[in-house]
């Protein structure tokens, strides 16, 4: 089985180069890249006018299986990923039961292998049932295939426990992913605290709820030497804390979601529950700060925090609606429209934050186009304009605040292990 | 005459002309209430449904009487807050009511945004009778009506709103309304009960009560809710009363003819001293009467949306 990706602009984040060349794939591996490669019996994929990148990696998704299959399954979630141009996803452990032991990690890996459209890397829970009381069997989970640990959505409030988790995870060589939120500050909040929460009469989640925990976890990482990854950075203060920590040499990385660099709390006016997300959509100054953090390298990774919910769950009063929005199928469009087109990031920088950078945080052998690597490739049409229509999504969730938004830049083809899993929007 | 919007969800976007229109029509409505036979046929054949997801006596009764004085058919639904999570969704409740043929739905709900959700779901007009900490427009309209009746104007008056601004939908609607009508709105309360950015709504914020009261023409005293204390938002009722309670001495800081208002129900001896509540400057009972008149005006105008009908009373 041979494929030749021909005529595209290849973005190689490892070499740090962008150039016109072809990629030859044989039996699921990249065997050769170069100018004017001859097909030699390979099926030719015309990529002229397109950008060819290593398969994109979304290191923060919720696949909901096991336990919440009405929201999403490993099958539907990976189809959504494929349609969004992602060839690998790392899924958070807040399933039911919680992915806090090797059996669940194995279940997710096996199910993904059987039914998944893309590669799935499970993230294990830090504490049993993510309750924040005692450490989960992190070593066991690593052996079963966990690539990092996080109590996403259920922040570890006990600083002593988080410290031990970092000591332990350092021994295993895996990163701790911090959902940074002080529950005592954010308690009951539904949106960013500021003028908009005052006008709308919704309880606010102050920026300090996030920043207090970012600061705490940076200090703990500095002390323990554990690799720390800050999930979904949303405030100017968090960006500053990460920037300062990096300058001191702390092993910290950070991610931002497309919605946090695209939307402000103004979007909540009208009480559309699709705008309810945790951390909340912040103020304009915060959006500017995360863009600055993306540009100067403080923020390493773009990840979606894809969080599907059913229509019924979201079609309620704002306070009652669950947090979260889907993101896999709008990510590339938002990155190109909001970051690449205005010059915040070059295409190469954007691709790095979607490939090699998350790959390094997770310690997986993905995100590269080097000969011999898995043939995971995403072809992006940077000029294609399209309007977001949730009815077209391959995933189950329809909870997006971007409905009707015109975006420029679209995943054109997704190739996983040499197999075309999505072509022009069809999975 | 009539209102430009189908619904009254809040005062944030209601223009001054429409507020004036409502206040103007409330005057003849108040005449009706004073008559021996309090009934005009204006809304005969119309149906007003009150849907209260939260305990309330005065607002619900006020709307029901307003509808009855105008000869509308009325019915009420009350839902205990505790049954909401296991019961029907608000959207389905709304569709059920709409299917039965209501013209106006009056909604009280413990969560912000509920009135807007309802307004987007049904064709009937929705009046927000209080949604969480968002807005309570009919209360602000009756506050403005009462002040205008006493002072002859709203423009240039100094309105001090005292207490728990953070959780108060009355405060928000009052700020939008009084500010739009040209009054100077002052807010005072414990720092933990002042919401961020509230000054951008058009108010001056004070943490020193005395400064806020200085020369005020109106003092609107908000109810302090016991459960707030339990959640640790301020140290206790005793200290609250000492720092922010309105008593006779503090009242003297305001203009000599200052009016004292309270949206009720009152905690006598906490946010308001009994002698202030019952004093000659208090117009608290007047507010209740005017509440019916203003709600009659609202019901009338919402059923007349866009048309030129003259009032028939």
XYZ file of C-alpha atoms in Angstrom:
740
model
C 0.000 0.000 0.000
C 1.689 3.163 -1.224
C 0.527 6.773 -1.125
C 2.190 9.837 -2.555
C 1.191 13.230 -1.159
C 2.165 15.464 -4.009
C 2.598 19.149 -4.612
C 1.766 20.544 -1.199
C 3.542 23.057 0.991
C 5.029 20.822 3.639
C 5.333 22.274 7.114
C 7.936 20.349 9.056
C 7.876 21.468 12.691
C 10.877 19.334 13.662
C 13.128 20.758 10.971
C 11.457 24.118 11.425
C 11.027 24.436 7.680
C 8.257 25.095 5.222
C 8.849 23.984 1.650
C 7.220 22.508 -1.421
C 7.812 18.788 -1.480
C 6.212 15.377 -1.730
C 5.807 12.669 0.866
C 5.895 8.975 0.058
C 4.061 6.603 2.349
C 4.622 2.865 2.271
C 2.743 0.466 4.539
C 1.688 3.125 7.002
C 5.118 4.720 7.371
C 6.660 7.788 5.853
C 9.529 6.445 3.777
C 10.745 9.437 1.894
C 10.219 13.176 1.475
C 11.603 15.205 -1.354
C 11.007 17.322 -4.381
C 9.269 15.723 -7.368
C 9.103 12.200 -6.055
C 7.886 9.760 -8.663
C 4.711 7.897 -7.925
C 6.032 4.507 -8.865
C 2.675 2.809 -8.563
C 1.569 4.758 -5.469
C -1.881 6.287 -5.216
C -1.395 9.990 -5.703
C -2.987 12.544 -3.389
C -2.917 15.990 -4.925
C -2.039 18.541 -2.245
C -1.227 21.448 -4.513
C -2.264 24.747 -2.970
C -2.588 23.053 0.407
C -0.457 22.848 3.527
C 0.814 19.428 4.523
C 1.576 18.983 8.217
C 2.277 16.093 10.534
C -1.008 14.754 11.869
C -2.405 17.224 14.370
C -2.531 16.218 18.027
C -5.220 17.422 20.418
C -3.934 16.703 23.886
C -7.125 17.699 25.683
C -10.414 16.059 24.702
C -13.280 14.354 26.465
C -14.385 11.211 24.664
C -16.986 10.436 27.375
C -16.663 6.666 27.071
C -17.130 4.717 29.272
C -20.167 6.109 31.023
C -21.495 9.062 29.058
C -22.073 7.545 25.624
C -25.061 9.828 24.992
C -22.621 12.741 24.865
C -19.873 11.051 22.831
C -18.194 7.703 22.287
C -14.666 6.761 21.410
C -15.946 6.088 17.899
C -17.874 9.366 17.467
C -15.197 11.428 19.214
C -12.419 10.068 17.017
C -14.576 10.647 13.912
C -14.938 14.226 15.102
C -11.164 14.406 15.512
C -10.606 13.035 11.999
C -12.993 15.578 10.526
C -11.178 18.314 12.422
C -7.808 17.239 11.049
C -6.528 15.535 14.190
C -4.763 12.193 13.937
C -4.173 11.759 17.658
C -6.087 12.805 20.742
C -5.381 12.479 24.438
C -8.557 11.901 26.409
C -9.260 13.079 29.923
C -10.109 10.574 32.652
C -13.426 12.035 33.866
C -15.446 9.131 32.532
C -17.711 6.863 34.560
C -16.037 4.998 36.064
C -13.142 7.429 36.248
C -10.034 6.334 34.352
C -8.103 5.911 37.593
C -6.806 2.360 37.082
C -5.070 0.221 34.470
C -8.249 -1.647 33.513
C -10.031 1.480 32.326
C -6.926 2.743 30.556
C -6.692 -0.608 28.754
C -10.383 -0.521 27.927
C -10.033 2.886 26.304
C -6.925 1.849 24.376
C -8.513 -1.373 23.165
C -11.788 0.250 22.186
C -9.898 2.945 20.334
C -7.838 0.341 18.522
C -10.985 -1.501 17.426
C -13.306 1.388 16.656
C -11.329 4.599 16.703
C -10.772 6.626 13.573
C -7.598 8.184 15.015
C -4.986 7.369 17.668
C -6.155 7.704 21.259
C -3.847 8.317 24.225
C -5.565 8.043 27.594
C -4.695 10.381 30.429
C -4.995 8.754 33.845
C -6.497 10.293 36.952
C -4.168 11.686 39.596
C -6.374 10.557 42.473
C -8.801 7.708 42.935
C -12.135 8.623 41.322
C -10.608 12.104 40.944
C -11.864 12.746 44.449
C -8.661 14.383 45.585
C -8.228 12.055 48.572
C -5.545 9.505 47.658
C -3.232 8.817 44.744
C -4.459 6.567 41.951
C -2.257 3.695 40.730
C -0.227 5.876 38.432
C 2.537 3.358 37.770
C 0.048 0.681 36.791
C -1.733 3.102 34.486
C 1.522 4.102 32.839
C 2.207 0.458 32.024
C -1.289 0.188 30.544
C -0.642 3.160 28.307
C -1.490 6.352 30.209
C 0.557 9.247 28.834
C 0.002 11.830 31.586
C -2.054 12.373 34.720
C -4.802 14.865 35.434
C -7.894 15.320 37.564
C -9.311 17.571 34.856
C -12.469 19.302 35.985
C -11.913 18.129 39.559
C -8.853 20.123 40.592
C -6.712 18.629 43.334
C -7.481 21.103 46.097
C -5.127 19.548 48.620
C -1.697 21.060 47.966
C 0.045 18.320 49.947
C -1.535 15.635 47.805
C -0.652 17.478 44.600
C 2.938 17.726 45.826
C 3.114 13.963 46.361
C 1.465 13.369 42.966
C 4.211 15.415 41.347
C 6.966 13.614 43.241
C 5.497 10.297 42.145
C 4.817 11.296 38.552
C 8.350 12.601 38.219
C 9.582 9.127 39.114
C 7.447 7.789 36.257
C 8.656 10.488 33.882
C 5.139 11.631 32.984
C 3.683 15.112 33.146
C 0.971 16.256 35.522
C -1.707 18.247 33.718
C -3.200 20.853 36.005
C -6.772 21.998 35.618
C -6.004 25.110 37.631
C -9.021 26.192 39.598
C -9.401 27.003 43.259
C -12.866 25.673 43.984
C -13.197 27.874 47.058
C -12.878 30.956 44.885
C -14.848 29.733 41.881
C -17.622 28.019 43.882
C -20.956 28.239 42.126
C -19.672 30.553 39.429
C -21.033 30.260 35.901
C -18.993 32.806 33.930
C -16.015 35.150 34.178
C -16.348 37.633 37.019
C -16.440 41.163 35.693
C -18.769 43.754 34.251
C -20.643 41.183 32.174
C -21.355 38.880 35.127
C -22.608 41.911 37.038
C -24.940 42.945 34.225
C -26.215 39.426 33.635
C -26.579 38.623 37.327
C -24.597 35.404 36.986
C -22.145 34.375 39.657
C -18.627 35.120 38.566
C -15.486 33.019 38.457
C -12.660 35.483 39.144
C -9.365 35.235 37.293
C -7.718 34.622 40.662
C -9.482 31.243 40.917
C -7.203 30.084 38.119
C -4.092 32.096 38.911
C -3.853 30.990 42.541
C -3.633 27.375 41.383
C -1.278 28.065 38.485
C 1.046 29.745 40.968
C 0.714 26.890 43.465
C 1.390 24.188 40.925
C 4.347 26.045 39.444
C 5.886 26.237 42.919
C 5.279 22.529 43.455
C 6.752 21.662 40.059
C 9.757 23.812 40.799
C 10.299 21.991 44.082
C 9.632 18.433 42.879
C 11.163 18.704 39.419
C 8.036 17.195 37.918
C 6.990 18.222 34.435
C 3.877 20.343 34.779
C 1.469 21.186 31.994
C -1.115 23.899 32.637
C -4.365 23.063 30.860
C -6.540 25.705 29.197
C -4.813 28.895 30.318
C -7.403 31.649 30.193
C -6.150 34.727 32.047
C -3.468 37.348 31.591
C -2.178 36.545 35.080
C -1.731 32.861 34.257
C 0.209 33.715 31.109
C 2.481 35.956 33.161
C 3.031 33.269 35.810
C 3.945 30.662 33.195
C 6.247 33.099 31.401
C 8.079 33.920 34.624
C 8.339 30.266 35.606
C 9.788 29.322 32.240
C 12.348 32.103 32.557
C 13.370 30.602 35.922
C 13.778 27.207 34.295
C 10.753 25.467 35.756
C 9.646 22.498 33.632
C 6.261 23.953 32.821
C 4.307 23.982 29.589
C 0.893 25.439 28.863
C -2.006 25.145 26.474
C -4.797 27.437 25.343
C -8.085 26.516 23.697
C -9.379 28.080 20.483
C -12.363 29.525 22.342
C -10.133 31.306 24.827
C -8.234 33.077 22.062
C -11.369 33.757 19.994
C -14.140 34.810 22.377
C -14.695 37.104 25.341
C -17.285 37.137 28.130
C -19.333 39.515 25.966
C -20.473 36.379 24.143
C -22.405 35.256 27.239
C -24.950 38.094 26.833
C -28.146 36.370 25.761
C -27.410 33.439 28.088
C -26.595 30.967 25.305
C -25.481 27.932 27.313
C -23.090 26.977 24.509
C -20.909 29.775 25.909
C -20.718 28.140 29.347
C -17.277 26.655 29.715
C -14.705 26.143 32.432
C -12.474 28.084 32.653
C -14.931 30.714 31.491
C -14.595 32.999 28.491
C -12.593 35.906 29.852
C -12.220 39.630 29.193
C -10.692 41.194 26.078
C -7.409 41.906 27.891
C -7.103 38.205 28.711
C -7.674 37.230 25.085
C -4.934 39.662 24.081
C -2.623 38.200 26.725
C -3.077 34.588 25.627
C -2.399 35.609 22.036
C 0.753 37.334 23.209
C 1.655 34.169 25.129
C 1.118 32.102 21.989
C 3.282 34.447 19.948
C 6.198 34.626 22.382
C 6.189 30.889 23.083
C 4.905 31.050 26.648
C 1.977 28.947 25.514
C 3.295 25.815 23.832
C 0.148 24.015 22.820
C -3.249 24.629 21.285
C -5.760 22.062 22.572
C -9.522 22.106 22.267
C -10.888 20.806 25.594
C -13.521 19.205 23.348
C -16.382 18.651 25.802
C -19.532 17.323 24.169
C -22.915 17.398 25.923
C -26.377 16.417 24.774
C -28.816 19.024 23.493
C -31.128 18.330 26.450
C -28.366 18.895 28.991
C -27.551 22.276 27.500
C -31.132 23.403 26.796
C -31.736 24.636 30.344
C -31.167 27.682 32.519
C -27.587 28.966 32.325
C -26.846 28.051 35.932
C -28.023 24.471 35.391
C -26.160 23.809 32.152
C -22.962 21.759 32.314
C -19.661 23.419 31.453
C -18.021 22.633 28.143
C -18.126 23.072 24.406
C -17.079 20.925 21.481
C -13.965 22.035 19.681
C -12.372 19.377 17.483
C -14.081 20.388 14.266
C -13.656 24.146 14.583
C -10.065 24.223 15.859
C -8.175 24.447 12.568
C -10.557 27.079 11.225
C -10.177 29.183 14.357
C -6.393 28.825 14.473
C -6.106 29.968 10.868
C -8.733 32.705 11.114
C -7.824 34.125 14.512
C -4.088 33.467 14.712
C -2.478 32.779 11.342
C -4.400 35.239 9.162
C -3.810 38.237 11.491
C -0.151 37.280 11.875
C -0.196 36.269 15.557
C 1.432 32.989 14.541
C 3.142 31.839 11.366
C 1.726 28.645 9.867
C 4.860 26.868 11.137
C 4.360 28.135 14.702
C 0.693 27.159 14.615
C 1.556 23.678 13.398
C 4.199 23.272 16.104
C 1.607 24.028 18.775
C -0.672 21.408 17.234
C 1.932 18.689 16.643
C 5.444 18.394 18.012
C 4.821 20.473 21.143
C 1.916 18.397 22.499
C 3.779 15.286 21.380
C 6.723 16.260 23.577
C 4.505 17.043 26.580
C 2.948 13.602 26.298
C 6.179 11.851 25.368
C 4.700 10.154 22.312
C 6.428 9.490 18.999
C 4.138 11.628 16.891
C 4.101 15.031 15.327
C 6.958 14.519 12.903
C 7.401 13.857 9.200
C 10.796 12.179 9.550
C 11.365 9.097 7.439
C 10.373 6.001 9.363
C 7.677 7.684 11.442
C 4.007 6.768 11.387
C 2.278 8.224 8.362
C -0.031 10.555 10.291
C -0.570 13.545 8.057
C -3.023 16.425 7.994
C -3.591 18.411 4.840
C -5.049 21.862 5.405
C -6.632 24.131 2.836
C -5.680 27.540 4.210
C -7.832 29.454 1.720
C -11.103 27.537 2.100
C -13.848 29.617 3.673
C -16.684 27.883 5.412
C -19.497 28.565 7.849
C -19.711 26.601 11.088
C -22.788 24.387 11.036
C -23.038 21.963 13.972
C -25.386 19.753 11.952
C -22.355 18.811 9.849
C -20.253 17.705 12.826
C -19.108 14.105 12.887
C -19.091 14.127 16.692
C -22.280 13.845 18.736
C -22.045 17.214 20.487
C -23.689 20.287 19.000
C -22.678 22.593 21.828
C -20.601 25.203 20.056
C -20.784 28.988 20.394
C -19.367 29.339 16.868
C -22.532 28.402 14.966
C -22.814 30.579 11.887
C -19.278 31.906 12.164
C -17.391 32.328 8.909
C -13.921 30.776 9.095
C -11.072 30.625 6.639
C -8.844 27.572 6.798
C -10.166 24.057 6.782
C -8.849 20.536 7.239
C -8.801 18.979 3.798
C -7.529 15.485 4.462
C -6.613 13.421 7.501
C -4.298 10.443 7.107
C -3.744 8.091 10.035
C -1.084 5.416 9.688
C -1.161 5.767 5.924
C -4.929 5.419 5.753
C -7.087 8.315 4.573
C -9.742 8.697 7.295
C -11.154 12.035 6.180
C -11.315 13.628 2.780
C -12.944 17.034 2.206
C -15.032 16.803 5.328
C -16.187 13.214 4.810
C -15.047 10.783 7.486
C -48.933 53.378 21.809
C -47.307 50.196 22.997
C -43.880 48.844 23.706
C -41.462 48.112 20.905
C -40.427 44.718 22.294
C -42.631 41.649 22.693
C -41.316 41.107 26.205
C -40.105 42.993 29.233
C -37.045 41.036 30.324
C -35.175 43.973 31.813
C -34.676 47.719 31.679
C -31.138 47.533 30.274
C -32.322 48.168 26.733
C -35.613 50.011 27.310
C -35.399 53.569 25.996
C -36.382 56.565 28.142
C -39.463 57.322 26.008
C -40.893 53.899 26.742
C -40.187 54.193 30.445
C -41.998 57.542 30.389
C -44.879 55.972 28.529
C -45.253 53.250 31.154
C -45.071 55.753 34.005
C -47.599 58.054 32.286
C -50.127 55.286 31.816
C -49.695 54.086 35.389
C -51.294 57.318 36.574
C -54.793 56.651 35.153
C -54.343 53.026 36.203
C -53.846 54.164 39.769
C -57.145 56.049 39.513
C -58.873 52.780 38.744
C -57.461 51.174 41.874
C -58.872 54.028 43.948
C -62.391 53.569 42.593
C -65.097 51.738 44.482
C -65.496 49.284 41.615
C -62.014 48.427 40.534
C -62.660 46.921 37.144
C -62.316 48.043 33.555
C -62.899 45.837 30.515
C -59.602 46.690 28.822
C -58.115 43.179 28.793
C -61.328 41.172 28.600
C -60.678 37.914 26.773
C -56.947 38.081 27.432
C -55.118 35.565 29.595
C -52.291 36.300 31.976
C -50.430 33.372 33.506
C -48.096 33.837 36.432
C -45.346 31.236 36.676
C -43.443 31.430 39.935
C -40.520 29.117 40.473
C -39.590 31.016 43.598
C -41.556 32.020 46.667
C -43.140 35.448 46.399
C -46.306 36.955 47.722
C -46.368 40.594 46.874
C -45.138 40.434 43.292
C -47.404 37.552 42.318
C -50.494 39.028 43.983
C -49.657 42.425 42.517
C -49.566 41.052 38.967
C -52.708 38.972 39.509
C -54.661 41.942 40.845
C -53.378 44.142 38.040
C -54.629 41.603 35.512
C -57.975 41.193 37.277
C -58.633 44.940 37.516
C -58.201 45.016 33.750
C -60.628 42.050 33.353
C -58.006 39.598 32.080
C -58.358 35.939 32.973
C -55.561 34.887 35.262
C -54.114 31.696 36.513
C -50.959 30.909 38.383
C -48.428 28.132 38.520
C -46.013 27.829 41.372
C -43.181 25.364 41.272
C -41.076 24.606 44.281
C -37.423 25.141 43.539
C -36.639 21.662 44.774
C -38.746 19.977 42.099
C -37.045 21.760 39.225
C -34.178 19.363 38.831
C -36.370 16.288 38.704
C -39.311 17.870 36.952
C -40.122 19.310 33.596
C -37.630 21.631 31.935
C -38.544 25.309 31.811
C -38.762 25.108 28.033
C -41.335 22.326 28.180
C -43.323 24.135 30.874
C -43.288 27.207 28.660
C -44.509 25.295 25.618
C -47.313 23.776 27.667
C -48.494 27.185 28.826
C -48.223 28.614 25.343
C -50.241 25.707 23.960
C -53.027 26.583 26.387
C -53.166 30.061 24.920
C -51.665 32.612 27.284
C -51.198 36.193 26.052
C -48.789 37.218 28.762
C -46.627 35.067 30.987
C -45.237 36.595 34.160
C -42.155 34.665 35.271
C -40.323 34.623 38.589
C -37.317 32.325 38.606
C -34.291 31.858 40.873
C -31.844 31.818 37.962
C -30.584 34.665 35.825
C -31.511 34.423 32.169
C -34.653 32.335 32.705
C -36.947 35.098 31.435
C -34.904 35.509 28.272
C -34.967 31.745 27.730
C -38.750 31.771 28.082
C -39.131 34.808 25.842
C -37.233 33.038 23.076
C -39.381 29.925 23.448
C -42.942 31.225 23.270
C -44.910 33.709 21.207
C -46.685 35.179 24.227
C -45.243 38.268 25.888
C -43.020 37.516 28.845
C -42.704 39.845 31.807
C -39.710 39.149 33.963
C -40.874 39.303 37.567
C -37.347 38.640 38.779
C -34.745 36.196 37.449
C -31.971 35.386 39.866
C -29.684 38.366 40.361
C -30.374 39.687 36.864
C -33.351 42.059 36.664
C -36.741 42.853 38.157
C -37.976 45.562 35.815
C -41.518 46.022 37.171
C -40.085 46.748 40.634
C -37.787 49.427 39.226
C -40.660 50.916 37.244
C -42.816 51.146 40.346
C -39.872 52.668 42.227
C -39.507 55.302 39.526
C -43.236 55.915 39.399
C -43.372 56.397 43.162
C -40.435 58.784 43.219
C -41.752 60.763 40.271
C -45.168 61.007 41.887
C -43.637 62.446 45.057
C -40.907 64.606 43.559
C -42.475 65.548 40.245
C -39.357 64.500 38.345
C -36.552 61.966 38.148
C -33.890 63.995 36.388
C -31.165 65.275 38.668
C -32.360 63.399 41.769
C -29.807 61.605 43.921
C -30.871 58.010 44.463
C -28.914 56.003 47.058
C -29.333 52.232 46.891
C -28.029 50.579 50.032
C -27.169 46.973 50.823
C -26.617 43.722 48.950
C -26.103 45.003 45.418
C -24.357 41.786 44.328
C -27.419 39.564 44.582
C -30.034 42.222 43.904
C -32.032 42.177 40.693
C -33.919 45.211 42.017
C -30.667 47.160 42.242
C -29.706 46.294 38.673
C -33.075 47.320 37.228
C -33.097 50.468 39.390
C -29.613 51.436 38.193
C -30.534 51.066 34.517
C -33.875 52.826 34.964
C -32.990 55.767 37.204
C -29.738 56.375 35.334
C -31.535 56.391 32.001
C -34.062 58.890 33.359
C -31.277 61.266 34.341
C -31.007 60.596 38.054
C -27.693 60.180 39.878
C -27.473 56.648 41.238
C -25.274 55.918 44.267
C -24.581 52.463 45.621
C -23.302 51.526 49.059
C -22.830 48.217 50.794
C -20.199 45.870 52.175
C -17.303 45.440 49.715
C -18.130 41.739 49.394
C -21.659 42.581 48.229
C -20.687 45.101 45.546
C -20.363 43.439 42.139
C -17.330 44.267 39.972
C -17.758 46.821 37.234
C -21.154 47.978 38.495
C -20.055 51.613 38.119
C -19.995 51.058 34.368
C -23.767 50.496 34.506
C -24.102 54.156 35.467
C -23.703 54.382 39.239
C -21.272 55.751 41.782
C -20.016 53.193 44.233
C -19.343 53.903 47.910
C -18.211 51.640 50.697
C -18.742 54.470 53.157
C -22.456 54.702 53.865
C -22.348 58.282 55.151
C -20.865 59.576 51.892
C -23.497 57.799 49.868
C -26.311 59.250 51.959
C -25.032 62.842 51.883
C -27.781 64.957 50.346
C -29.629 61.963 48.851
C -33.187 62.580 47.653
C -34.143 58.915 47.816
C -32.800 56.060 49.920
C -33.702 52.660 48.570
C -32.842 50.073 51.214
C -32.356 46.531 49.982
C -33.230 43.430 51.919
C -30.257 41.660 53.442
C -30.676 37.938 53.131
C -29.792 35.691 56.007
C -28.363 32.949 53.812
C -25.721 35.383 52.548
C -24.338 35.596 56.041
C -24.234 31.820 56.240
C -22.135 31.772 53.091
C -19.614 34.019 54.764
C -20.141 37.078 52.599
C -20.197 39.352 55.623
C -19.459 38.741 59.287
C -22.948 38.981 60.690
C -26.236 40.820 60.952
C -25.158 42.717 64.052
C -22.150 44.233 62.299
C -24.156 44.779 59.121
C -26.735 46.729 61.035
C -24.033 48.822 62.712
C -22.232 49.615 59.446
C -25.038 49.780 56.902
C -28.381 49.799 58.722
C -30.468 52.910 58.107
C -31.568 54.558 61.336
C -32.880 57.997 62.268
C -29.439 59.546 62.688
C -28.196 58.346 59.322
C -31.390 59.464 57.654
C -30.504 63.013 58.712
C -27.502 62.942 56.382
C -29.839 62.781 53.417
C -31.858 65.723 52.091
C -34.489 66.872 54.628
C -37.307 65.689 52.369
C -35.593 62.453 51.352
C -37.838 59.494 50.611
C -37.247 56.058 52.125
C -38.021 53.008 49.984
C -37.686 49.269 50.461
C -38.717 46.589 47.944
C -39.728 44.287 50.800
C -39.975 42.071 52.635
C -38.165 44.019 55.373
C -35.882 42.800 58.120
C -36.779 45.422 60.682
C -33.859 46.236 62.904
C -31.313 44.894 60.424
C -31.142 46.950 57.252
C -33.851 49.351 58.347
C -34.743 50.644 61.817
C -38.460 50.356 62.651
C -38.774 54.106 63.193
C -37.422 54.705 59.691
C -39.666 52.066 58.117
C -42.731 53.608 59.748
C -41.522 57.218 59.701
C -43.059 60.073 57.741
C -40.387 59.882 55.051
C -41.199 56.243 54.322
C -43.155 55.556 51.141
C -42.915 51.795 51.421
C -46.673 51.179 51.498
C -47.161 53.604 48.624
C -44.747 51.463 46.622
C -47.002 48.444 47.036
C -50.098 50.295 45.785
C -48.167 51.784 42.904
C -46.857 48.343 42.047
C -50.338 47.285 40.984
C -50.816 50.454 38.906
C -47.486 50.099 37.122
C -48.157 46.427 36.383
C -51.577 47.340 34.963
C -49.803 49.779 32.665
C -47.337 47.087 31.635
C -50.020 44.520 30.886
C -51.946 47.099 28.923
C -48.984 48.245 26.862
C -47.684 44.752 26.144
C -51.040 43.679 24.745
C -51.129 46.852 22.688
C -47.665 46.408 21.204
C -47.330 48.723 18.238
C -51.044 49.644 17.911
C -52.573 53.081 18.476
C -55.442 52.161 20.775
C -56.403 54.767 23.333
C -56.801 53.652 26.894
C -60.450 52.835 27.599
C -60.780 53.739 31.233
